[in-house]
């Protein structure tokens, strides 16, 4: 962490950055809860919950669904407030870290854009492709928030890889494959039974079994690359840290794969599907952490 930061910054900024990251993951989980309980249209319009009211009303026919959907919308406001606080904190205590400020602006703009995409999702009757885009945008915000949290712990300035160039390239290949895995995961969900609304299910039309196995194949490829990156990090790291970070990525990946197979073989119980969505967020977080910790802003240790 930069020594130029004030004691107030060292005390409060990490907390704000961590809260922001937790909130971004939390809204993914609550969004999954909305989908799994069929509450996607619990508030059938947007930005109002029902015509004439921004909050659920007694007259609504949606029952418990209206409170679940409204709760998710309310959390969006909390995420927006935290994004504003992070930006304020960085301008006040870490103005000399422009890379962090730029990332904080991305998070704030992303939260606003996500609110609009959420409205489009409702107004299109939970179109599965819009829902998938909504989820993937959330994953992007989780990634940027995770980068903010761990990059803050390092001094500012240019960074250098602590790994062999080939391993560094593999890191980016792994990140690209992770995006493919996430995209295919959204298609699997959009093709399965958890469409977001129990009364008017909206699905992609793909065969769930076929798209699930395609997703599983991408996961197998991801695991293979992850093992290669971890081994490469163990053999070539110029300072302690990267190998342990990539080991954690591998462990989270295996746990996520296990949950995925169990949920598939047990006909997609809601609890496991929700755990799988949380696992996807956790995987994004640990990948970003490993990428950040695989680089050093300081001169590399001498190899003499």
mmCIF file with all atom_site columns, C-alpha atoms in Angstrom, residues 35 127-129 186-192 195 201-211:
data_model
loop_
_atom_site.group_PDB
_atom_site.id
_atom_site.type_symbol
_atom_site.label_atom_id
_atom_site.label_alt_id
_atom_site.label_comp_id
_atom_site.label_asym_id
_atom_site.label_entity_id
_atom_site.label_seq_id
_atom_site.pdbx_PDB_ins_code
_atom_site.Cartn_x
_atom_site.Cartn_y
_atom_site.Cartn_z
_atom_site.occupancy
_atom_site.B_iso_or_equiv
_atom_site.pdbx_formal_charge
_atom_site.auth_seq_id
_atom_site.auth_comp_id
_atom_site.auth_asym_id
_atom_site.auth_atom_id
_atom_site.pdbx_PDB_model_num
ATOM 1  C CA . UNK A 1 35  ? -35.014 -15.835 -10.857 1.00 0.00 ? 35  UNK A CA 1
ATOM 2  C CA . UNK A 1 127 ? -36.206 -12.095 -22.355 1.00 0.00 ? 127 UNK A CA 1
ATOM 3  C CA . UNK A 1 128 ? -33.536 -14.755 -21.638 1.00 0.00 ? 128 UNK A CA 1
ATOM 4  C CA . UNK A 1 129 ? -30.883 -12.975 -23.710 1.00 0.00 ? 129 UNK A CA 1
ATOM 5  C CA . UNK A 1 186 ? -26.118 -18.063 -18.816 1.00 0.00 ? 186 UNK A CA 1
ATOM 6  C CA . UNK A 1 187 ? -27.360 -19.947 -21.878 1.00 0.00 ? 187 UNK A CA 1
ATOM 7  C CA . UNK A 1 188 ? -27.735 -23.099 -19.782 1.00 0.00 ? 188 UNK A CA 1
ATOM 8  C CA . UNK A 1 189 ? -29.823 -21.198 -17.237 1.00 0.00 ? 189 UNK A CA 1
ATOM 9  C CA . UNK A 1 190 ? -31.880 -19.534 -19.964 1.00 0.00 ? 190 UNK A CA 1
ATOM 10 C CA . UNK A 1 191 ? -32.601 -22.945 -21.480 1.00 0.00 ? 191 UNK A CA 1
ATOM 11 C CA . UNK A 1 192 ? -33.567 -24.652 -18.217 1.00 0.00 ? 192 UNK A CA 1
ATOM 12 C CA . UNK A 1 195 ? -36.681 -18.764 -16.306 1.00 0.00 ? 195 UNK A CA 1
ATOM 13 C CA . UNK A 1 201 ? -41.556 -18.780 -18.623 1.00 0.00 ? 201 UNK A CA 1
ATOM 14 C CA . UNK A 1 202 ? -39.152 -17.356 -21.197 1.00 0.00 ? 202 UNK A CA 1
ATOM 15 C CA . UNK A 1 203 ? -36.428 -19.643 -22.513 1.00 0.00 ? 203 UNK A CA 1
ATOM 16 C CA . UNK A 1 204 ? -33.818 -19.637 -25.280 1.00 0.00 ? 204 UNK A CA 1
ATOM 17 C CA . UNK A 1 205 ? -35.196 -22.701 -27.055 1.00 0.00 ? 205 UNK A CA 1
ATOM 18 C CA . UNK A 1 206 ? -31.906 -24.626 -26.910 1.00 0.00 ? 206 UNK A CA 1
ATOM 19 C CA . UNK A 1 207 ? -31.876 -28.222 -25.717 1.00 0.00 ? 207 UNK A CA 1
ATOM 20 C CA . UNK A 1 208 ? -30.849 -27.992 -22.022 1.00 0.00 ? 208 UNK A CA 1
ATOM 21 C CA . UNK A 1 209 ? -28.891 -31.254 -22.117 1.00 0.00 ? 209 UNK A CA 1
ATOM 22 C CA . UNK A 1 210 ? -26.833 -30.269 -25.170 1.00 0.00 ? 210 UNK A CA 1
ATOM 23 C CA . UNK A 1 211 ? -25.997 -26.794 -23.936 1.00 0.00 ? 211 UNK A CA 1
#
